[in-house]
PDB file of C-alpha atoms in Angstrom:
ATOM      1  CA  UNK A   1      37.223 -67.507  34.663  1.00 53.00           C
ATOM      2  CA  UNK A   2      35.046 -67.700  31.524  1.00 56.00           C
ATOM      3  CA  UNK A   3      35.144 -65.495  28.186  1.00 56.00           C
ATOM      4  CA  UNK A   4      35.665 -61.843  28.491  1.00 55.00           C
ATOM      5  CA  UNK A   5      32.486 -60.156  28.541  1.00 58.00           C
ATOM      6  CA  UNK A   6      31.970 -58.309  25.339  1.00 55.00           C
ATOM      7  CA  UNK A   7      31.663 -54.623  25.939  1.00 53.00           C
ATOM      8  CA  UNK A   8      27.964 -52.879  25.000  1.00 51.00           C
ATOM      9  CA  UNK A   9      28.337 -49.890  22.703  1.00 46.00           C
ATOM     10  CA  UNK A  10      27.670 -46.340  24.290  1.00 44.00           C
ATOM     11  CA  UNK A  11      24.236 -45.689  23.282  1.00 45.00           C
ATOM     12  CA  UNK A  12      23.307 -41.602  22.639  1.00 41.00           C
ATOM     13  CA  UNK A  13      20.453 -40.353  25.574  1.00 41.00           C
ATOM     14  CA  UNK A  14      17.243 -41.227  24.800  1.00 42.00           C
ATOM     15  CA  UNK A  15      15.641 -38.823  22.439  1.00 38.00           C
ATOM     16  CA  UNK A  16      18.627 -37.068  20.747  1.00 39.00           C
ATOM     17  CA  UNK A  17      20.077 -38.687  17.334  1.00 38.00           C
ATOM     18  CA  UNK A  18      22.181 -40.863  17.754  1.00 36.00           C
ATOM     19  CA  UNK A  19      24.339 -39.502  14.957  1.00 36.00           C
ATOM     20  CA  UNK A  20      25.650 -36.349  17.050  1.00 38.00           C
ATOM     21  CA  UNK A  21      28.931 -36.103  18.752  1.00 36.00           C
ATOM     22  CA  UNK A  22      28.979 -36.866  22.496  1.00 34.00           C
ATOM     23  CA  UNK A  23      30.350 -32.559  22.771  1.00 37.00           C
ATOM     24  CA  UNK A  24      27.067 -31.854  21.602  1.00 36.00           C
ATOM     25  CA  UNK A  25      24.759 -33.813  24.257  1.00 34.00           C
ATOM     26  CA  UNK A  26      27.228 -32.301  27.046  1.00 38.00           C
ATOM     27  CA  UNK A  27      26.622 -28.617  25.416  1.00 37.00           C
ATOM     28  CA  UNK A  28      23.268 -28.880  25.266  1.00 41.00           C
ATOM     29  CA  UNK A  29      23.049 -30.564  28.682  1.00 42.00           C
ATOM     30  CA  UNK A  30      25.344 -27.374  30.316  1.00 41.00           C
ATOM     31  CA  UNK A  31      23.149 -24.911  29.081  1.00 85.00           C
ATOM     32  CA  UNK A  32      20.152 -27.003  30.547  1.00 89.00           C
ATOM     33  CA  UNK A  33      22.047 -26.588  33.817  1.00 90.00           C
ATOM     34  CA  UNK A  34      23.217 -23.056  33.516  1.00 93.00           C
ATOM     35  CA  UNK A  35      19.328 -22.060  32.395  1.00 94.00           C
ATOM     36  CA  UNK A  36      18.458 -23.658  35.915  1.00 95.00           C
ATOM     37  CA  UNK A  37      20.809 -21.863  37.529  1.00 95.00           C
ATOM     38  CA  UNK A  38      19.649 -18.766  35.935  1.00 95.00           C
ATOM     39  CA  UNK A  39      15.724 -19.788  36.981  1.00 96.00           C
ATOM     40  CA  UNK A  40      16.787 -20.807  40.810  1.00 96.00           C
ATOM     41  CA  UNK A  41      18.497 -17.329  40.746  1.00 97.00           C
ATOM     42  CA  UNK A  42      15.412 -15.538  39.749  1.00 97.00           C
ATOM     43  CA  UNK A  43      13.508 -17.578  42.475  1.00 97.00           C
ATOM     44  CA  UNK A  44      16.165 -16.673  45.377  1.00 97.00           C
ATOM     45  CA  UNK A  45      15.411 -13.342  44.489  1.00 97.00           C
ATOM     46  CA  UNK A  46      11.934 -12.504  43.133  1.00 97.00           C
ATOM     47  CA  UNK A  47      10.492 -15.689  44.366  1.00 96.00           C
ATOM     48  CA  UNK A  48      11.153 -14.382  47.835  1.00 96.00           C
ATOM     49  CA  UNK A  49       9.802 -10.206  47.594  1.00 97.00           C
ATOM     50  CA  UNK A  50       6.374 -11.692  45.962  1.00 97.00           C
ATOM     51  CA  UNK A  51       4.286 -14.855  46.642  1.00 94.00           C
ATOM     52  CA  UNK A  52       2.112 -14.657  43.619  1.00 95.00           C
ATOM     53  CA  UNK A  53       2.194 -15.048  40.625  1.00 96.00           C
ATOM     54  CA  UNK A  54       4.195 -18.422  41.803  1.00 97.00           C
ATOM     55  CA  UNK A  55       7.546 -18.417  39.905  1.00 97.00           C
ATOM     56  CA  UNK A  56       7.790 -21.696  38.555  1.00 97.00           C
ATOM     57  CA  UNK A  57      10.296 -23.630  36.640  1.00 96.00           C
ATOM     58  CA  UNK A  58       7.687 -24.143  33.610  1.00 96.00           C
ATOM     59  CA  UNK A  59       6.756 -20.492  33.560  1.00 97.00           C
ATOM     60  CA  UNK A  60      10.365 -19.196  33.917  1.00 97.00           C
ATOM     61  CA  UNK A  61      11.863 -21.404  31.395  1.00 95.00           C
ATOM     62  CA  UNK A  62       9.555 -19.587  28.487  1.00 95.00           C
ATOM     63  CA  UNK A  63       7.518 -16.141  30.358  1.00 97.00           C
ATOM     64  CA  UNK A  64       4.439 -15.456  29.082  1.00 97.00           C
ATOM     65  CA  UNK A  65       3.720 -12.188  28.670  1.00 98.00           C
ATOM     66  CA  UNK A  66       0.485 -12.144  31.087  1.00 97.00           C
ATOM     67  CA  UNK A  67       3.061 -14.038  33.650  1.00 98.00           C
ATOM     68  CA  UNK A  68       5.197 -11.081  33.437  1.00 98.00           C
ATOM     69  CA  UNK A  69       2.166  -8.398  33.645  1.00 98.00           C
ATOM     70  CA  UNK A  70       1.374  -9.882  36.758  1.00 98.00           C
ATOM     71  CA  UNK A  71       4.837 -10.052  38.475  1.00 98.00           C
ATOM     72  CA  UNK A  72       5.633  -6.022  37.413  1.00 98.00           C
ATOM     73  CA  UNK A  73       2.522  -5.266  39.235  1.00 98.00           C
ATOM     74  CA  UNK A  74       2.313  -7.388  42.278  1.00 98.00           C
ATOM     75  CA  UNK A  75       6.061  -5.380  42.594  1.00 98.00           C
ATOM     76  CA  UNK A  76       5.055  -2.365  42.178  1.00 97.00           C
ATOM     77  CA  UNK A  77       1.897  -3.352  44.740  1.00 97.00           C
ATOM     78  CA  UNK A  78       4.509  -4.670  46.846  1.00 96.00           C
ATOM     79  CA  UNK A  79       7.264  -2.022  47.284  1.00 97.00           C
ATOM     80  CA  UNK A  80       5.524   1.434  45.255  1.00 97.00           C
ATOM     81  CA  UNK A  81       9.204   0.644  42.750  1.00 98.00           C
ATOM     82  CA  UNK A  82       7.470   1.745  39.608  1.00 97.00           C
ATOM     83  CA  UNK A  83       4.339   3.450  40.711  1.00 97.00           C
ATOM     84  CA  UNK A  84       2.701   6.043  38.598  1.00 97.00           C
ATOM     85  CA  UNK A  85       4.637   4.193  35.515  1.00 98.00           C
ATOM     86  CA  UNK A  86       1.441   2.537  33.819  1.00 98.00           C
ATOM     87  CA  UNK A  87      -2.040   3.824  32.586  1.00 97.00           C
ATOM     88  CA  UNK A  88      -5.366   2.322  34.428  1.00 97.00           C
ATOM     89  CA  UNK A  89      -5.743   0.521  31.090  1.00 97.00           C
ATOM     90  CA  UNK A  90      -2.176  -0.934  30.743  1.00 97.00           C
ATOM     91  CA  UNK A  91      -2.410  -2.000  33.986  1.00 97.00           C
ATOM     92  CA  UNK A  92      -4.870  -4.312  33.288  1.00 97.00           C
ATOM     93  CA  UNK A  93      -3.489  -7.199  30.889  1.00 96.00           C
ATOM     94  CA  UNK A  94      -6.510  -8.431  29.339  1.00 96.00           C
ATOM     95  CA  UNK A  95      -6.647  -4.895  27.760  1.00 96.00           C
ATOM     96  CA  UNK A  96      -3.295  -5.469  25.829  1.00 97.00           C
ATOM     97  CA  UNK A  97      -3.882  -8.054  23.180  1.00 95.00           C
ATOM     98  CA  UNK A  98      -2.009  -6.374  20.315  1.00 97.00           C
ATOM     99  CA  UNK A  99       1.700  -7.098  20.066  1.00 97.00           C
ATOM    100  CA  UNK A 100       3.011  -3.190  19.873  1.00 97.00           C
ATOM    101  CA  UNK A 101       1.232  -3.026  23.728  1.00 97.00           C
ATOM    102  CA  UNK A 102       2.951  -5.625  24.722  1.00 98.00           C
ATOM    103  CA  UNK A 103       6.166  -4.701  23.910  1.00 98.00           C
ATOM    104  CA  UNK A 104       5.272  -1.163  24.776  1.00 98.00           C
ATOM    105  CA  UNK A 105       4.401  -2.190  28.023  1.00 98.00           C
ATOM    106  CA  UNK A 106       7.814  -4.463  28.744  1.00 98.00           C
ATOM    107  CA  UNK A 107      10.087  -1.717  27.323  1.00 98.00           C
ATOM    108  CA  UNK A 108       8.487   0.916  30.245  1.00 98.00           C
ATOM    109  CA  UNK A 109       9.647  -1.761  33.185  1.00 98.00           C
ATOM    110  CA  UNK A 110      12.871  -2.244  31.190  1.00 98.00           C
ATOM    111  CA  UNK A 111      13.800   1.187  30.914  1.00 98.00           C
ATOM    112  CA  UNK A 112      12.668   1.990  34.910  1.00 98.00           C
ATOM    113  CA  UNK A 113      14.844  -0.700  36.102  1.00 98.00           C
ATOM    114  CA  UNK A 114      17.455   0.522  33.901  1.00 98.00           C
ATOM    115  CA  UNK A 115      17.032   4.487  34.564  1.00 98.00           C
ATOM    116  CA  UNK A 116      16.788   3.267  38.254  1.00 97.00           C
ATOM    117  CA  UNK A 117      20.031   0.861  38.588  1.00 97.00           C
ATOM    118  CA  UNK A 118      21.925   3.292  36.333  1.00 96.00           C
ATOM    119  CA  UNK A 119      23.051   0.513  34.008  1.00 96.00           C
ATOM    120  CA  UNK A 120      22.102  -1.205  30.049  1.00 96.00           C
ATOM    121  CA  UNK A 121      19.709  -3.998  30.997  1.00 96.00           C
ATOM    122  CA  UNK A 122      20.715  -6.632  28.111  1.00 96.00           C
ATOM    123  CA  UNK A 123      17.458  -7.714  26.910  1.00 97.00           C
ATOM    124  CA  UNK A 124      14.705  -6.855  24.130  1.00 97.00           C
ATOM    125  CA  UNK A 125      11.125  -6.365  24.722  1.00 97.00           C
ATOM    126  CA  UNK A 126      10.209  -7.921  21.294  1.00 97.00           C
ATOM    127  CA  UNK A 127      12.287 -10.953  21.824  1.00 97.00           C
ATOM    128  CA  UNK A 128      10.555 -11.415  25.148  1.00 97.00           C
ATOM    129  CA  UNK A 129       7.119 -11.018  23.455  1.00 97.00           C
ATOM    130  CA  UNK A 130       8.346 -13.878  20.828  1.00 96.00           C
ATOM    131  CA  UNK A 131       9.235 -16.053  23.621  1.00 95.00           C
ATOM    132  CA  UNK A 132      13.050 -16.281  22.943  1.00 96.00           C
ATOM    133  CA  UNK A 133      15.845 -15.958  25.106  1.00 96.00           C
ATOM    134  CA  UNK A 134      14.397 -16.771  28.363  1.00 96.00           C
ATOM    135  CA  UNK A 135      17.715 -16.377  30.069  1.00 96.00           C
ATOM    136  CA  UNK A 136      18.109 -12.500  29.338  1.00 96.00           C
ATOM    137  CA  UNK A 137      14.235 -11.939  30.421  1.00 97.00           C
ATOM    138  CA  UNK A 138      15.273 -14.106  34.095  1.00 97.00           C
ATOM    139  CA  UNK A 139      18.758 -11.645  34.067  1.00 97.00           C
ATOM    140  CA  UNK A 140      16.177  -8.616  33.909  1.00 98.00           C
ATOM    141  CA  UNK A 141      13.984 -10.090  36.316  1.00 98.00           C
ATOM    142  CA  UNK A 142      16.671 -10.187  38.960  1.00 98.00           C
ATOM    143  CA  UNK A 143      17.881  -7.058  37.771  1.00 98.00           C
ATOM    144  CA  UNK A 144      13.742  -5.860  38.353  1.00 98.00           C
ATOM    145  CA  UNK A 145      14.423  -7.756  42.246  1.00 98.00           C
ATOM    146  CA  UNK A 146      17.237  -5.634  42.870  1.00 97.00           C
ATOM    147  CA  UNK A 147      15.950  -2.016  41.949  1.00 97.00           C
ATOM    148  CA  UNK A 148      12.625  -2.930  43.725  1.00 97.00           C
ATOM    149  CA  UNK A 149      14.321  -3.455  46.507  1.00 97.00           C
ATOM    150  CA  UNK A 150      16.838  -0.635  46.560  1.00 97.00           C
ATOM    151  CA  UNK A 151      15.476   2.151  44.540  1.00 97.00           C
ATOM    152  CA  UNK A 152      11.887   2.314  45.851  1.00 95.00           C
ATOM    153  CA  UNK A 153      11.311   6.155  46.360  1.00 95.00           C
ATOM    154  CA  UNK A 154      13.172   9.142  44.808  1.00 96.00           C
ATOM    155  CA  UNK A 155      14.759   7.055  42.595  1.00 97.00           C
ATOM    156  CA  UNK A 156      12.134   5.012  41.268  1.00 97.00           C
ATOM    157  CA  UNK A 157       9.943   8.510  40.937  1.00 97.00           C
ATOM    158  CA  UNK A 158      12.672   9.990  38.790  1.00 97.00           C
ATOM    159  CA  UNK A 159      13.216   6.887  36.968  1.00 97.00           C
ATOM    160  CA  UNK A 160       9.455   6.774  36.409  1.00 98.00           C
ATOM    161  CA  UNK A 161       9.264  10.473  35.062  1.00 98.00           C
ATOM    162  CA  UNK A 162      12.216   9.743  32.501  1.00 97.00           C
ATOM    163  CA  UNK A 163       9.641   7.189  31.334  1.00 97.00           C
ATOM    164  CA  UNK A 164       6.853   9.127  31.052  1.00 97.00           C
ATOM    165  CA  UNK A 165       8.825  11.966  29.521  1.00 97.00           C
ATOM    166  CA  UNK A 166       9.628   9.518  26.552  1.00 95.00           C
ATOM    167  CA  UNK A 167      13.058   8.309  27.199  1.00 96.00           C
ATOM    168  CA  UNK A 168      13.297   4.833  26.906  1.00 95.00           C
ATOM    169  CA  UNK A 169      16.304   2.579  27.220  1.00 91.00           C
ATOM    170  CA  UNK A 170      15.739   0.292  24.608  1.00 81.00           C
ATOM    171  CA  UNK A 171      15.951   4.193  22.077  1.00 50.00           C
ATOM    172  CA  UNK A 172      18.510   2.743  20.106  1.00 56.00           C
ATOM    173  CA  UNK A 173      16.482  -0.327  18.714  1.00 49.00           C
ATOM    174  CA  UNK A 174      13.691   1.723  17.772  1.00 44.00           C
ATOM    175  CA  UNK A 175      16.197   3.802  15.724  1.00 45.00           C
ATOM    176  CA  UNK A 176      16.768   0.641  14.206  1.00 46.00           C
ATOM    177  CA  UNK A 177      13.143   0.417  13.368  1.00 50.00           C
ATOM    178  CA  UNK A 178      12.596   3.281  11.828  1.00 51.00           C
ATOM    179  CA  UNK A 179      15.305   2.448   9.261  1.00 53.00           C
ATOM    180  CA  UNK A 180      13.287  -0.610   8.852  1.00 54.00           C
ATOM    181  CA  UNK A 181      10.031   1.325   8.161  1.00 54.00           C
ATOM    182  CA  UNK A 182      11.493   3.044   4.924  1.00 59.00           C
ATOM    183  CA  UNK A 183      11.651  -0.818   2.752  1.00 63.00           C
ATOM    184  CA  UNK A 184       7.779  -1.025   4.309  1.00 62.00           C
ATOM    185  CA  UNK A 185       6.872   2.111   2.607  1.00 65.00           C
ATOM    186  CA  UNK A 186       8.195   1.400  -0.819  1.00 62.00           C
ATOM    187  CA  UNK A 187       6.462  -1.912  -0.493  1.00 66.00           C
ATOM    188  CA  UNK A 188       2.984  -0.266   0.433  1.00 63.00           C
ATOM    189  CA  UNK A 189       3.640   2.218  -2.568  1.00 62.00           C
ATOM    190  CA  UNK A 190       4.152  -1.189  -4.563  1.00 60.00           C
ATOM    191  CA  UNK A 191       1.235  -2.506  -3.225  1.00 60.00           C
ATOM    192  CA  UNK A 192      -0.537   1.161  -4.180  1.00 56.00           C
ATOM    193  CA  UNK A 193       0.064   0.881  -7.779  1.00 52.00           C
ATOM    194  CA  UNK A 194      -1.555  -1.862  -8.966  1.00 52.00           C
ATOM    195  CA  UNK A 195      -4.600   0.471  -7.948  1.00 50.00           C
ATOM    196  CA  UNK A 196      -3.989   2.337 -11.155  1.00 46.00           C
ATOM    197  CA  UNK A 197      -3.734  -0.698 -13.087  1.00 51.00           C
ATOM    198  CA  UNK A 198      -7.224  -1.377 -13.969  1.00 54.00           C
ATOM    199  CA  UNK A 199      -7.408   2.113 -15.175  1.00 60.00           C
ATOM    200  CA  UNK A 200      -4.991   1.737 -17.859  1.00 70.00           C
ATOM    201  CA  UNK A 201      -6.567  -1.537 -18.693  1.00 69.00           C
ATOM    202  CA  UNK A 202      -9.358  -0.111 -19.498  1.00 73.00           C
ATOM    203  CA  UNK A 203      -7.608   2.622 -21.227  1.00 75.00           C
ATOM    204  CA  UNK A 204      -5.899  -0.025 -23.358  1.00 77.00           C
ATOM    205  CA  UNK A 205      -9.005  -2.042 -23.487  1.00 78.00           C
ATOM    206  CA  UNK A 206     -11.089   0.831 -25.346  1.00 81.00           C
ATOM    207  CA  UNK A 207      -8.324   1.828 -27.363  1.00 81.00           C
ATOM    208  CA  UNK A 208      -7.495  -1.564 -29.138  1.00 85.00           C
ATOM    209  CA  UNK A 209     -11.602  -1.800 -29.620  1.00 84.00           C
ATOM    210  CA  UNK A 210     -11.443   1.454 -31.044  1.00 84.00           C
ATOM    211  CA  UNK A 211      -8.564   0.359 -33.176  1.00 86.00           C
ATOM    212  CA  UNK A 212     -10.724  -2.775 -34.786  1.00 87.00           C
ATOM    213  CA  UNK A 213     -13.567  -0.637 -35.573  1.00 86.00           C
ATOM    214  CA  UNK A 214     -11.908   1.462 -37.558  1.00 86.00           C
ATOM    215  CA  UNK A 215      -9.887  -1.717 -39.301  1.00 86.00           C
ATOM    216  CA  UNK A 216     -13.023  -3.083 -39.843  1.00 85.00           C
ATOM    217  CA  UNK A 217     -14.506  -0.077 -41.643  1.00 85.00           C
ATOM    218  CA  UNK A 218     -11.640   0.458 -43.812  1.00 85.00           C
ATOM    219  CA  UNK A 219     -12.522  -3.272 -45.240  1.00 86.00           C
ATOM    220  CA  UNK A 220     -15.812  -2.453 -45.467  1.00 85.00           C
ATOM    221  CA  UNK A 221     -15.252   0.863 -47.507  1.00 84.00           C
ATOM    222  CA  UNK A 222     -12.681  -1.823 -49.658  1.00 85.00           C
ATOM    223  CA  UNK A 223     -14.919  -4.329 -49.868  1.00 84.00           C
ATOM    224  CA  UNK A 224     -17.770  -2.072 -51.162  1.00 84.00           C
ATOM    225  CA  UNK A 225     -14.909  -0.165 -53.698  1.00 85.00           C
ATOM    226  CA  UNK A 226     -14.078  -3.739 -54.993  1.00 84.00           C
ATOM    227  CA  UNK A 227     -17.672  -4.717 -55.507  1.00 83.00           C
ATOM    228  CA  UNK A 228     -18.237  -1.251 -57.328  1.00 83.00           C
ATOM    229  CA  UNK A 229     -15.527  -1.624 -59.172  1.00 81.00           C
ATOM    230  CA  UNK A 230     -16.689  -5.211 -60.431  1.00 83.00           C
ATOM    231  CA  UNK A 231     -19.942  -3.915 -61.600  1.00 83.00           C
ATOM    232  CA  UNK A 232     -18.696  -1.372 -63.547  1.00 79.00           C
ATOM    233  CA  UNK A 233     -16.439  -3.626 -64.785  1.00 78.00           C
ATOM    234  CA  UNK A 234     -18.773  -6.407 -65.796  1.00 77.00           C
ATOM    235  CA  UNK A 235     -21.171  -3.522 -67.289  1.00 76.00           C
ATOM    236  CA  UNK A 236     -18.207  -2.342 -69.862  1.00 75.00           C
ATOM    237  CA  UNK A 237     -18.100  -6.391 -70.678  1.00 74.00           C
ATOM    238  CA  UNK A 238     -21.623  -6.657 -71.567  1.00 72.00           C
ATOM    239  CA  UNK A 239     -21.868  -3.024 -73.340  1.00 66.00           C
ATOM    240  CA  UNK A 240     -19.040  -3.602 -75.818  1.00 55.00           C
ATOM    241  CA  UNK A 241     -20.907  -6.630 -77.833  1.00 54.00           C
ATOM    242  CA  UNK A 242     -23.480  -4.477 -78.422  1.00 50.00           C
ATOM    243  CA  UNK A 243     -21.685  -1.953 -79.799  1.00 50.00           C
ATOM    244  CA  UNK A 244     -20.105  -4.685 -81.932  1.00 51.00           C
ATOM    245  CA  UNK A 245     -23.469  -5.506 -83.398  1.00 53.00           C
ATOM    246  CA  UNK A 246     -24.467  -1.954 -84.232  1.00 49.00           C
TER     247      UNK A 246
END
């Protein structure tokens, strides 16, 4: 029959280190799985109320935010879910460049599909902006699917005049910020008071020069006391041997 044939070590999959446990390559490789899940959901749904922007796997895995511009209007083309909700000037990506817009803008089709559904939509505009957790912006986009499809209408109008009233849903995260403002201000007051600083300087500056005239005045008024005093001193010297010879 031969030798036994040796057995070949169990090498890790190419690319990873080879130093991880086996529990992590099958972790990593379920959440692979479950994210396309999550992105073949999103195309069931979406994929098949709007034909462009195409939903593909690239684009879904990390949405850009022009990507998602595109697909919250093409809905709202689509069905009228969400009309009236944007300016002439958000509705037009290229005109929102700045972060705050962005986020702005996300946080208005957040809060409709939340206002319209009646139910907490588990996601944050800024994280979506960042390009992080890609499987909370698909779960919103489904969520988007399903009130575009069953809340076109009185509900989407009311939903849409919560919005424009100011309500939002993500309120309690900009609460949140606002806290977070209060640490900015103290360090722009910081930042303010090195303004003063050269003022002082100079303050400080003329004061010390001030401060070495007068020092060096005082030695001159010694100086010419001392030399005074020498003269006078030498003049007694040569006065007394004359009185000696008288």
């Amino acid at each position: 029959e031969g030798p036994p044939r040796r057995r070949r070590p169990t090498r890790a999959p190419r690319g990873r280190a080879a130093s991880g446990a086996f529990g992590r390559w099958d972790a990593a490789m379920a959440s692979e799985e479950e994210m396309a899940g999550i992105i073949t959901g999103t195309q069931d749904t979406l994929g098949k109320l709007i034909t462009k922007p195409k939903l593909t796997e690239k684009l879904l895995k990390k949405p850009p935010f022009r990507f998602l511009h595109d697909i919250v209007m093409e809905v709202t083309r689509s069905t009228t879910f969400g009309q009236g909700l944007y300016t002439t000037e958000e509705s037009d990506a290229a005109q929102l460049s700045e972060k705050q817009t962005k986020v702005d803008f996300l946080n208005k089709a957040i809060s409709l599909t939340s206002f319209a559904l009646g139910e907490k939509i588990d996601v944050s505009a800024n994280k979506i902006v960042a390009g992080l957790e890609p499987e909370k912006t698909n779960a919103w986009l489904q969520k988007f699917h399903s009130a575009a499809t069953t809340c076109a209408g009185p509900k989407s109008d009311e939903a849409v005049q919560r919005v424009l009233s100011g309500e939002s849903a993500a309120a309690p995260k900009e609460k949140k910020k606002k806290k977070e403002e209060a640490p900015a201000e103290k360090e722009k007051e910081k930042a303010a008071a090195p303004a003063a600083a050269p003022e002082d300087a100079a303050a400080a500056a003329e004061a010390e020069e001030k401060k070495k005239k007068e020092e060096a005045r005082r030695k001159k008024k010694e100086k010419e006391e001392k030399r005074k005093a020498e003269e006078a001193a030498a003049a007694a010297a040569a006065g007394a041997p004359a009185a000696e010879e008288a």
